[in-house]
Tab-separated table of C-alpha atoms in Angstrom:
chain	number	residue	atom	x	y	z
V	1	MET	CA	151.547	-62.106	-84.452
V	2	ALA	CA	153.123	-59.698	-82.031
V	3	TYR	CA	151.009	-58.118	-78.749
V	4	LYS	CA	150.176	-54.112	-80.174
V	5	PRO	CA	148.725	-52.815	-77.259
V	6	GLN	CA	145.912	-50.694	-77.910
V	7	TYR	CA	145.701	-48.009	-75.210
V	8	TYR	CA	142.034	-46.211	-75.251
V	9	PRO	CA	138.844	-47.077	-77.009
V	10	GLY	CA	137.076	-45.069	-79.468
V	11	ALA	CA	136.845	-43.517	-82.991
V	12	THR	CA	136.974	-40.042	-81.998
V	13	SER	CA	139.901	-37.669	-82.366
V	14	VAL	CA	139.847	-36.969	-79.298
V	15	ALA	CA	140.058	-40.510	-78.394
V	16	ALA	CA	142.887	-40.910	-80.779
V	17	ASN	CA	145.372	-37.914	-79.370
V	18	ARG	CA	144.250	-39.615	-76.229
V	19	ARG	CA	146.180	-42.910	-77.618
V	20	LYS	CA	148.945	-41.625	-79.224
V	21	HIS	CA	150.016	-39.353	-75.658
V	22	MET	CA	149.313	-42.581	-74.014
V	23	SER	CA	151.795	-44.357	-76.917
V	24	GLY	CA	154.662	-41.161	-76.931
V	25	ASP	CA	153.935	-41.739	-80.873
V	26	VAL	CA	153.103	-37.345	-81.110
V	27	GLU	CA	154.470	-35.327	-83.566
V	28	LYS	CA	157.130	-33.130	-82.803
V	29	LEU	CA	156.499	-29.296	-82.974
V	30	ARG	CA	159.007	-27.427	-81.318
V	31	GLU	CA	162.819	-27.408	-80.472
V	32	ILE	CA	164.158	-26.082	-76.965
V	33	SER	CA	167.921	-26.725	-76.346
V	34	ASP	CA	168.862	-27.834	-72.708
V	35	ASP	CA	170.143	-24.811	-71.370
V	36	ASP	CA	167.134	-23.048	-72.081
V	37	LEU	CA	164.686	-25.629	-70.622
V	38	THR	CA	166.971	-25.629	-67.101
V	39	MET	CA	166.309	-21.911	-66.868
V	40	ILE	CA	162.886	-22.440	-67.239
V	41	LEU	CA	162.657	-25.651	-64.608
V	42	GLY	CA	165.134	-23.637	-62.349
V	43	HIS	CA	166.739	-26.299	-60.524
V	44	ARG	CA	169.782	-25.374	-60.991
V	45	PRO	CA	172.113	-22.519	-63.276
V	46	ALA	CA	171.876	-23.351	-66.486
V	47	GLY	CA	175.035	-25.264	-67.823
V	48	SER	CA	175.983	-26.159	-64.068
V	49	ASP	CA	176.717	-29.837	-62.988
V	50	TYR	CA	173.702	-32.106	-61.765
V	51	ARG	CA	174.293	-32.134	-57.928
V	52	SER	CA	174.330	-35.412	-56.634
V	53	THR	CA	172.506	-36.931	-53.480
V	54	HIS	CA	174.841	-40.222	-53.146
V	55	PRO	CA	178.330	-41.159	-55.362
V	56	PRO	CA	177.652	-43.000	-58.432
V	57	LEU	CA	176.270	-46.849	-58.539
V	58	ALA	CA	179.291	-48.089	-59.788
V	59	GLU	CA	181.681	-46.722	-57.119
V	60	MET	CA	179.191	-47.596	-54.552
V	61	GLY	CA	179.164	-51.403	-54.515
V	62	GLU	CA	176.026	-52.446	-54.642
V	63	PRO	CA	174.503	-55.304	-52.257
V	64	GLU	CA	174.398	-58.963	-54.770
V	65	CYS	CA	170.501	-58.429	-55.718
V	66	SER	CA	168.785	-60.220	-58.188
V	67	ILE	CA	166.709	-57.227	-58.917
V	68	ARG	CA	169.682	-55.143	-58.821
V	69	GLN	CA	171.629	-56.768	-62.278
V	70	THR	CA	168.342	-57.802	-64.027
V	71	VAL	CA	167.247	-54.438	-64.225
V	72	GLU	CA	169.293	-51.290	-65.601
V	73	PRO	CA	169.446	-48.357	-63.616
V	74	THR	CA	168.314	-45.010	-65.018
V	75	PRO	CA	171.100	-42.809	-66.492
V	76	GLY	CA	170.057	-40.244	-63.028
V	77	ALA	CA	169.688	-43.287	-60.747
V	78	LYS	CA	173.494	-44.023	-62.344
V	79	ALA	CA	174.931	-40.963	-61.855
V	80	GLY	CA	173.257	-40.185	-58.443
V	81	ASP	CA	171.810	-37.194	-58.666
V	82	ARG	CA	168.525	-35.556	-56.695
V	83	VAL	CA	165.349	-36.036	-57.110
V	84	ARG	CA	163.559	-32.854	-59.010
V	85	TYR	CA	160.069	-32.384	-60.282
V	86	VAL	CA	158.588	-31.181	-63.575
V	87	GLN	CA	155.424	-29.466	-62.853
V	88	PHE	CA	152.838	-29.010	-66.183
V	89	VAL	CA	149.396	-27.086	-66.522
V	90	ASP	CA	146.686	-27.578	-68.784
V	91	SER	CA	143.619	-24.995	-69.799
V	92	MET	CA	140.799	-26.421	-70.065
V	93	TYR	CA	139.770	-24.669	-72.991
V	94	ASN	CA	141.090	-27.303	-75.408
V	95	GLY	CA	144.682	-27.679	-73.794
V	96	PRO	CA	146.680	-30.258	-75.152
V	97	SER	CA	146.683	-32.611	-72.860
V	98	VAL	CA	145.712	-33.571	-69.575
V	99	PRO	CA	146.717	-34.735	-66.465
V	100	TYR	CA	145.694	-38.429	-66.571
V	101	PHE	CA	147.378	-38.338	-69.752
V	102	ARG	CA	150.723	-36.893	-69.375
V	103	SER	CA	150.924	-39.228	-66.838
V	104	TYR	CA	150.472	-42.431	-68.798
V	105	GLY	CA	152.779	-40.848	-71.054
V	106	ALA	CA	155.520	-40.302	-68.636
V	107	ALA	CA	154.818	-43.868	-66.819
V	108	ILE	CA	154.757	-46.210	-70.310
V	109	LYS	CA	157.539	-44.598	-72.017
V	110	PHE	CA	159.786	-43.666	-69.390
V	111	ARG	CA	161.392	-45.129	-66.777
V	112	GLY	CA	162.074	-44.262	-63.119
V	113	VAL	CA	159.597	-41.510	-63.225
V	114	ASP	CA	156.773	-41.012	-60.665
V	115	PRO	CA	153.940	-39.112	-62.069
V	116	GLY	CA	151.372	-37.322	-59.722
V	117	THR	CA	148.084	-36.737	-61.058
V	118	LEU	CA	145.821	-33.761	-59.794
V	119	SER	CA	142.736	-32.289	-60.860
V	120	GLY	CA	144.452	-29.545	-62.634
V	121	ARG	CA	148.021	-30.207	-62.751
V	122	GLN	CA	150.342	-33.257	-63.674
V	123	VAL	CA	153.914	-33.518	-61.517
V	124	VAL	CA	156.641	-35.632	-62.680
V	125	GLU	CA	159.515	-36.553	-59.962
V	126	ALA	CA	162.410	-38.149	-61.030
V	127	ARG	CA	165.860	-38.357	-60.562
V	128	GLU	CA	167.163	-34.736	-62.320
V	129	ARG	CA	168.473	-35.457	-66.124
V	130	ASP	CA	165.107	-38.724	-66.158
V	131	MET	CA	163.129	-35.522	-65.432
V	132	GLU	CA	164.552	-33.204	-67.833
V	133	GLU	CA	164.320	-36.169	-70.605
V	134	VAL	CA	160.768	-35.861	-69.517
V	135	ALA	CA	159.759	-32.335	-69.815
V	136	LYS	CA	161.804	-32.105	-72.485
V	137	PHE	CA	159.998	-34.548	-74.433
V	138	GLN	CA	156.599	-33.212	-73.905
V	139	ILE	CA	157.404	-29.924	-74.755
V	140	GLU	CA	158.927	-30.542	-77.772
V	141	THR	CA	156.306	-32.032	-79.100
V	142	GLU	CA	152.097	-31.745	-79.916
V	143	MET	CA	152.114	-32.332	-76.042
V	144	PHE	CA	152.140	-28.841	-75.373
V	145	ASP	CA	151.196	-25.872	-76.304
V	146	PRO	CA	152.251	-22.329	-75.362
V	147	ALA	CA	149.680	-21.084	-74.923
V	148	LEU	CA	147.217	-23.527	-72.935
V	149	SER	CA	149.664	-25.781	-71.301
V	150	SER	CA	152.286	-24.281	-69.189
V	151	LEU	CA	155.248	-24.921	-66.721
V	152	ARG	CA	154.027	-24.248	-63.342
V	153	GLY	CA	155.625	-25.039	-59.840
V	154	ALA	CA	153.205	-23.225	-58.091
V	155	THR	CA	149.891	-20.968	-58.611
V	156	VAL	CA	148.113	-23.472	-60.823
V	157	HIS	CA	144.965	-22.191	-60.866
V	158	GLY	CA	144.870	-20.181	-64.932
V	159	HIS	CA	143.774	-23.795	-66.263
V	160	SER	CA	140.134	-23.571	-65.005
V	161	LEU	CA	139.437	-19.874	-65.916
V	162	ARG	CA	138.665	-18.134	-69.126
V	163	LEU	CA	141.496	-17.783	-71.331
V	164	GLN	CA	142.849	-13.288	-71.866
V	165	GLU	CA	142.034	-11.648	-74.689
V	166	ASP	CA	144.919	-12.723	-76.663
V	167	GLY	CA	144.009	-16.712	-76.055
V	168	VAL	CA	147.215	-17.130	-73.300
V	169	MET	CA	146.245	-19.371	-70.344
V	170	PHE	CA	145.283	-17.101	-67.099
V	171	ASP	CA	148.963	-16.979	-65.670
V	172	MET	CA	148.877	-14.851	-62.071
V	173	LEU	CA	152.302	-15.299	-61.282
V	174	ASP	CA	152.596	-14.510	-65.259
V	175	ARG	CA	155.785	-16.356	-66.153
V	176	ALA	CA	155.150	-16.270	-69.892
V	177	ARG	CA	153.643	-13.963	-72.725
V	178	LEU	CA	152.490	-13.643	-75.861
V	179	GLU	CA	154.692	-10.690	-77.637
V	180	ASP	CA	154.527	-8.673	-80.496
V	181	ASP	CA	155.595	-11.347	-83.005
V	182	GLY	CA	153.559	-13.466	-81.828
V	183	ILE	CA	155.408	-15.912	-79.947
V	184	VAL	CA	155.449	-17.312	-76.217
V	185	LYS	CA	158.267	-16.403	-73.995
V	186	MET	CA	159.049	-17.251	-70.921
V	187	HIS	CA	160.916	-14.616	-68.058
V	188	LYS	CA	160.476	-16.514	-65.471
V	189	ASP	CA	160.898	-20.595	-64.256
V	190	GLN	CA	158.371	-22.553	-62.734
V	191	VAL	CA	157.473	-21.377	-60.045
V	192	GLY	CA	157.930	-17.389	-60.390
V	193	ARG	CA	161.607	-16.234	-60.024
V	194	PRO	CA	162.984	-13.911	-63.518
V	195	ILE	CA	165.857	-15.513	-65.465
V	196	ASP	CA	168.230	-13.865	-67.179
V	197	LYS	CA	166.976	-14.282	-70.782
V	198	LYS	CA	163.458	-14.782	-72.405
V	199	VAL	CA	163.082	-18.382	-73.487
V	200	GLN	CA	161.114	-18.843	-76.771
V	201	LEU	CA	158.462	-21.675	-76.553
V	202	GLY	CA	157.221	-21.013	-79.745
V	203	LYS	CA	154.087	-19.555	-81.314
V	204	PRO	CA	150.892	-20.763	-80.134
V	205	MET	CA	148.393	-22.785	-81.827
V	206	SER	CA	145.401	-21.813	-84.192
V	207	ALA	CA	141.814	-22.420	-81.638
V	208	LYS	CA	141.130	-24.699	-85.027
V	209	GLU	CA	144.628	-26.705	-84.498
V	210	ALA	CA	143.868	-27.163	-80.683
V	211	ALA	CA	140.561	-28.290	-81.276
V	212	LYS	CA	141.927	-30.894	-83.675
V	213	ARG	CA	145.041	-31.488	-81.284
V	214	THR	CA	143.162	-32.029	-77.835
V	215	THR	CA	143.107	-34.560	-75.428
V	216	ILE	CA	139.793	-33.324	-73.462
V	217	TYR	CA	135.890	-33.833	-74.712
V	218	ARG	CA	134.396	-30.915	-74.396
V	219	VAL	CA	130.516	-30.221	-75.344
V	220	ASP	CA	131.653	-27.289	-77.704
V	221	ASN	CA	134.036	-29.657	-79.581
V	222	VAL	CA	134.190	-33.222	-79.470
V	223	ALA	CA	131.272	-34.380	-77.191
V	224	TYR	CA	132.460	-37.106	-74.368
V	225	ARG	CA	128.297	-38.932	-75.320
V	226	SER	CA	129.345	-38.395	-78.973
V	227	ASP	CA	132.179	-41.471	-78.582
V	228	LYS	CA	129.851	-44.506	-78.744
V	229	GLU	CA	132.475	-47.101	-78.215
V	230	VAL	CA	134.187	-45.375	-74.552
V	231	ILE	CA	131.123	-44.918	-73.428
V	232	GLU	CA	130.451	-48.870	-73.864
V	233	TRP	CA	133.961	-49.354	-72.057
V	234	VAL	CA	133.721	-47.009	-69.240
V	235	HIS	CA	130.263	-48.463	-68.891
V	236	ARG	CA	131.471	-52.089	-68.516
V	237	VAL	CA	134.452	-51.252	-66.329
V	238	PHE	CA	132.298	-49.765	-63.975
V	239	ASP	CA	130.127	-52.919	-64.034
V	240	GLN	CA	132.794	-55.304	-63.178
V	241	ARG	CA	134.028	-53.263	-61.141
V	242	THR	CA	130.922	-52.629	-58.827
V	243	LYS	CA	130.071	-56.350	-59.468
V	244	TYR	CA	133.008	-57.357	-58.156
V	245	GLY	CA	133.029	-55.496	-55.288
V	246	PHE	CA	129.707	-56.520	-54.264
V	247	LYS	CA	130.305	-59.564	-51.449
V	248	PRO	CA	126.886	-60.527	-49.978
V	249	GLU	CA	128.243	-62.429	-46.466
W	1	MET	CA	118.825	-1.768	-36.825
W	2	SER	CA	118.061	0.685	-38.987
W	3	ASP	CA	116.892	0.498	-42.296
W	4	THR	CA	120.028	0.342	-44.689
W	5	SER	CA	118.572	-0.785	-47.902
W	6	SER	CA	120.763	0.817	-50.024
W	7	ASP	CA	118.191	0.259	-53.095
W	8	THR	CA	114.851	1.283	-52.122
W	9	THR	CA	113.688	2.573	-55.466
W	10	LYS	CA	114.532	-1.105	-57.012
W	11	HIS	CA	117.601	-0.382	-59.094
W	12	LEU	CA	118.701	-2.780	-61.750
W	13	GLN	CA	121.453	-5.197	-60.992
W	14	LEU	CA	123.134	-6.406	-64.110
W	15	GLU	CA	126.259	-8.946	-64.504
W	16	ILE	CA	128.346	-8.429	-68.000
W	17	VAL	CA	130.484	-11.826	-68.060
W	18	PRO	CA	132.954	-11.818	-71.512
W	19	GLN	CA	134.104	-14.990	-73.015
W	20	ARG	CA	137.863	-13.924	-71.846
W	21	LEU	CA	139.282	-11.782	-69.581
W	22	LEU	CA	139.872	-8.326	-70.956
W	23	ARG	CA	142.946	-6.557	-70.885
W	24	PRO	CA	143.382	-3.378	-69.348
W	25	GLU	CA	142.971	-1.113	-72.473
W	26	THR	CA	139.386	-3.121	-72.747
W	27	ALA	CA	138.703	-2.667	-68.987
W	28	GLN	CA	139.526	0.818	-69.324
W	29	GLY	CA	137.211	1.600	-72.916
W	30	LEU	CA	134.496	-0.469	-71.787
W	31	LEU	CA	134.150	0.819	-67.987
W	32	ASN	CA	134.825	4.435	-69.124
W	33	GLU	CA	131.742	4.525	-71.874
W	34	ILE	CA	129.543	2.760	-69.137
W	35	LEU	CA	130.845	5.465	-66.851
W	36	ASP	CA	130.090	7.897	-69.295
W	37	LEU	CA	126.137	6.674	-69.030
W	38	GLU	CA	123.561	8.517	-66.519
W	39	GLY	CA	121.733	6.431	-64.270
W	40	VAL	CA	124.848	4.200	-63.282
W	41	VAL	CA	124.775	4.402	-59.806
W	42	ARG	CA	127.455	1.886	-58.331
W	43	LEU	CA	129.755	-0.758	-60.261
W	44	PHE	CA	131.973	-3.051	-59.280
W	45	VAL	CA	135.217	-5.179	-61.711
W	46	HIS	CA	135.807	-9.157	-60.412
W	47	GLY	CA	137.891	-11.206	-61.878
W	48	PRO	CA	141.694	-13.472	-59.975
W	49	ARG	CA	143.607	-11.258	-58.348
W	50	LEU	CA	146.937	-10.100	-59.463
W	51	PRO	CA	149.069	-9.921	-56.611
W	52	GLY	CA	152.279	-7.734	-56.426
W	53	THR	CA	154.280	-10.558	-54.882
W	54	VAL	CA	154.779	-13.869	-55.747
W	55	PRO	CA	152.229	-15.326	-52.504
W	56	TYR	CA	153.518	-18.853	-52.081
W	57	GLY	CA	155.713	-21.297	-53.169
W	58	PRO	CA	159.583	-21.204	-53.287
W	59	ALA	CA	159.389	-17.347	-55.063
W	60	LYS	CA	157.306	-16.507	-52.393
W	61	GLY	CA	157.496	-12.483	-51.785
W	62	THR	CA	159.157	-12.125	-54.757
W	63	PRO	CA	158.297	-8.677	-56.953
W	64	LEU	CA	155.608	-9.528	-59.170
W	65	VAL	CA	155.102	-7.086	-62.185
W	66	HIS	CA	151.939	-9.156	-64.144
W	67	ASP	CA	151.542	-7.317	-67.248
W	68	SER	CA	147.943	-7.076	-66.806
W	69	ARG	CA	148.328	-4.941	-63.170
W	70	ARG	CA	148.583	-1.121	-64.560
W	71	LEU	CA	147.321	1.907	-64.214
W	72	ILE	CA	143.988	2.670	-65.621
W	73	GLU	CA	142.610	6.571	-66.130
W	74	ILE	CA	138.406	5.753	-65.669
W	75	GLU	CA	136.847	9.553	-65.900
W	76	GLY	CA	139.932	11.294	-65.221
W	77	LYS	CA	140.775	9.420	-61.844
W	78	THR	CA	143.513	6.885	-61.702
W	79	VAL	CA	142.767	3.753	-60.717
W	80	GLU	CA	145.209	0.482	-59.881
W	81	LEU	CA	143.740	-2.670	-61.729
W	82	MET	CA	144.035	-5.358	-59.509
W	83	VAL	CA	142.322	-8.221	-60.840
W	84	SER	CA	142.249	-9.464	-64.566
W	85	VAL	CA	138.598	-8.184	-65.012
W	86	GLY	CA	136.687	-11.515	-65.137
W	87	SER	CA	133.290	-10.158	-65.281
W	88	ILE	CA	131.371	-6.289	-64.319
W	89	ARG	CA	128.856	-6.153	-62.095
W	90	LEU	CA	126.812	-2.939	-61.898
W	91	GLU	CA	123.389	-1.245	-60.415
W	92	VAL	CA	121.669	1.189	-62.724
W	93	THR	CA	118.262	3.477	-62.709
W	94	ASP	CA	116.405	1.467	-65.312
W	95	ALA	CA	115.414	-0.546	-68.403
W	96	ASP	CA	116.749	2.134	-70.528
W	97	VAL	CA	120.230	2.304	-69.071
W	98	LYS	CA	120.377	-1.333	-69.273
W	99	GLU	CA	119.940	-1.438	-73.344
W	100	GLN	CA	122.390	1.389	-73.260
W	101	VAL	CA	124.963	-0.848	-71.175
W	102	HIS	CA	123.916	-3.713	-74.256
W	103	GLU	CA	124.830	-1.458	-76.666
W	104	ILE	CA	128.084	-0.382	-75.156
W	105	CYS	CA	129.144	-3.887	-74.547
W	106	GLU	CA	128.321	-5.048	-78.329
W	107	LYS	CA	130.439	-2.090	-79.027
W	108	ILE	CA	133.372	-2.627	-77.622
W	109	LEU	CA	133.744	-6.307	-76.611
W	110	PRO	CA	135.313	-7.995	-79.707
W	111	PHE	CA	134.253	-11.629	-78.172
W	112	PRO	CA	130.694	-13.011	-77.163
W	113	PHE	CA	129.938	-11.879	-73.349
W	114	GLU	CA	126.733	-13.299	-71.140
W	115	PHE	CA	124.511	-10.464	-69.639
W	116	ARG	CA	122.097	-11.042	-67.339
W	117	GLU	CA	120.074	-8.969	-64.620
W	118	GLY	CA	119.655	-10.480	-61.570
W	119	ASN	CA	120.735	-9.759	-58.161
W	120	PHE	CA	124.906	-9.439	-57.949
W	121	MET	CA	124.980	-6.977	-54.991
W	122	LEU	CA	124.063	-6.932	-51.314
W	123	ARG	CA	120.869	-4.296	-51.228
W	124	ARG	CA	120.509	-4.632	-47.080
W	125	GLN	CA	123.544	-4.731	-44.901
W	126	THR	CA	124.848	-8.422	-43.950
W	127	VAL	CA	125.540	-8.920	-39.806
W	128	SER	CA	129.902	-8.819	-39.943
W	129	GLY	CA	128.850	-5.836	-42.374
W	130	TYR	CA	126.811	-4.254	-39.314
W	131	ALA	CA	129.602	-5.304	-36.951
W	132	ARG	CA	132.091	-3.942	-38.777
W	133	PHE	CA	130.572	-0.250	-40.675
W	134	GLY	CA	128.043	0.443	-37.787
W	135	PRO	CA	124.120	1.703	-38.483
W	136	ASP	CA	126.060	4.796	-40.898
W	137	GLN	CA	127.016	3.235	-43.407
W	138	ASP	CA	126.886	4.970	-46.923
W	139	PRO	CA	124.148	3.062	-48.346
W	140	LEU	CA	126.270	3.154	-51.869
W	141	LEU	CA	128.770	1.446	-50.318
W	142	VAL	CA	126.762	-1.489	-48.672
W	143	GLY	CA	128.152	-5.010	-50.616
W	144	ILE	CA	130.500	-3.361	-51.921
W	145	THR	CA	133.354	-3.865	-49.663
W	146	ASP	CA	134.817	-7.059	-47.630
W	147	PRO	CA	134.489	-6.486	-44.395
W	148	LYS	CA	137.474	-7.008	-43.132
W	149	GLY	CA	139.356	-5.134	-46.473
W	150	LYS	CA	140.432	-2.238	-46.683
W	151	LEU	CA	138.285	0.459	-47.230
W	152	LYS	CA	140.967	2.902	-49.588
W	153	ASP	CA	142.113	-0.411	-51.327
W	154	GLN	CA	139.114	-1.849	-53.037
W	155	VAL	CA	136.035	1.158	-53.430
W	156	CYS	CA	137.368	4.528	-56.168
W	157	PHE	CA	134.921	7.254	-55.514
W	158	ILE	CA	134.343	8.576	-59.308
W	159	LYS	CA	131.621	11.162	-59.052
W	160	ASP	CA	132.106	13.193	-56.642
W	161	GLU	CA	128.325	14.151	-55.186
């Protein structure tokens, strides 16, 4: 029987969503064009060529190396792209993902990425076109909600604040707004520089839908303590780690 | 140090914490209704700051027009809202006014809110406040401003008396 990764224990909806995010088996909910994505990332003008930091690998004449022969370079590395970042922020009010599961998702599904996990934000560094692939995947799927998550290169503190009256996560730099037509539109790039057009991110999820798709345990939704299997495994990990670390001389 | 207590009559201090950050229109409506009451001594709004320019990052210095940073009209005076209103702390004269404030909140706020009584503003000058403002500071201003900030940016005198 072929090995099937189990990813995460637990019987609740939150545990199931965590498994989905880790495995990359997530539902696609929206589309974003390449130009729109480039615009909101803000690393280069939309439609321009990728800037490179070294010549394409094929032209460089690489040294004889068994590892280089075994591992296929990613498209970005092959072309010599610069390393660039995308940073996501998820609200604590049933945001769709959390930094750890974005990192697991990026590291398990994609190659050549360097995910950085912080308390309120999650950054992925990679060659530019590889990074764009990760960003596009996460924005287009249920790992993103226009109201409860956001692309923020700087000023991320809204993740832990109460939501605004319209249900959108607070953003000091006001990068995205819920407009009268019910669609969240981004009019600045991820660090707060105005962009030429409004990029549509789609309709926000309803509160019920967000609670269903979240990967956050909360006492007012799915309580962590209610997931017996997760608690059992967390105890087991802590127990074994403690015993392993205990080294009487 | 002279007695700089602002509250020799033991005014009640209240805090209103709505479940959501208020839109300027809602904040304006709520503040106006509260300030229409007789017996509100002083009040301040609290919440995440809305700066006029991007404060840090690659876009530092870029002018920033936040949707919530607007001019609102409070009791006929125009005030620039420099924070997204997250909570309101106020000092009232007695328990009757407290009840009226609670009724106003229930009427205006479309979502749940916390409403509590406690100590939310200074009742006496601190040492740094004394060093900055001296012994003759208006007792109403005690604890209302940051000793290091500029008075005109932080305080609005609604009633002239």
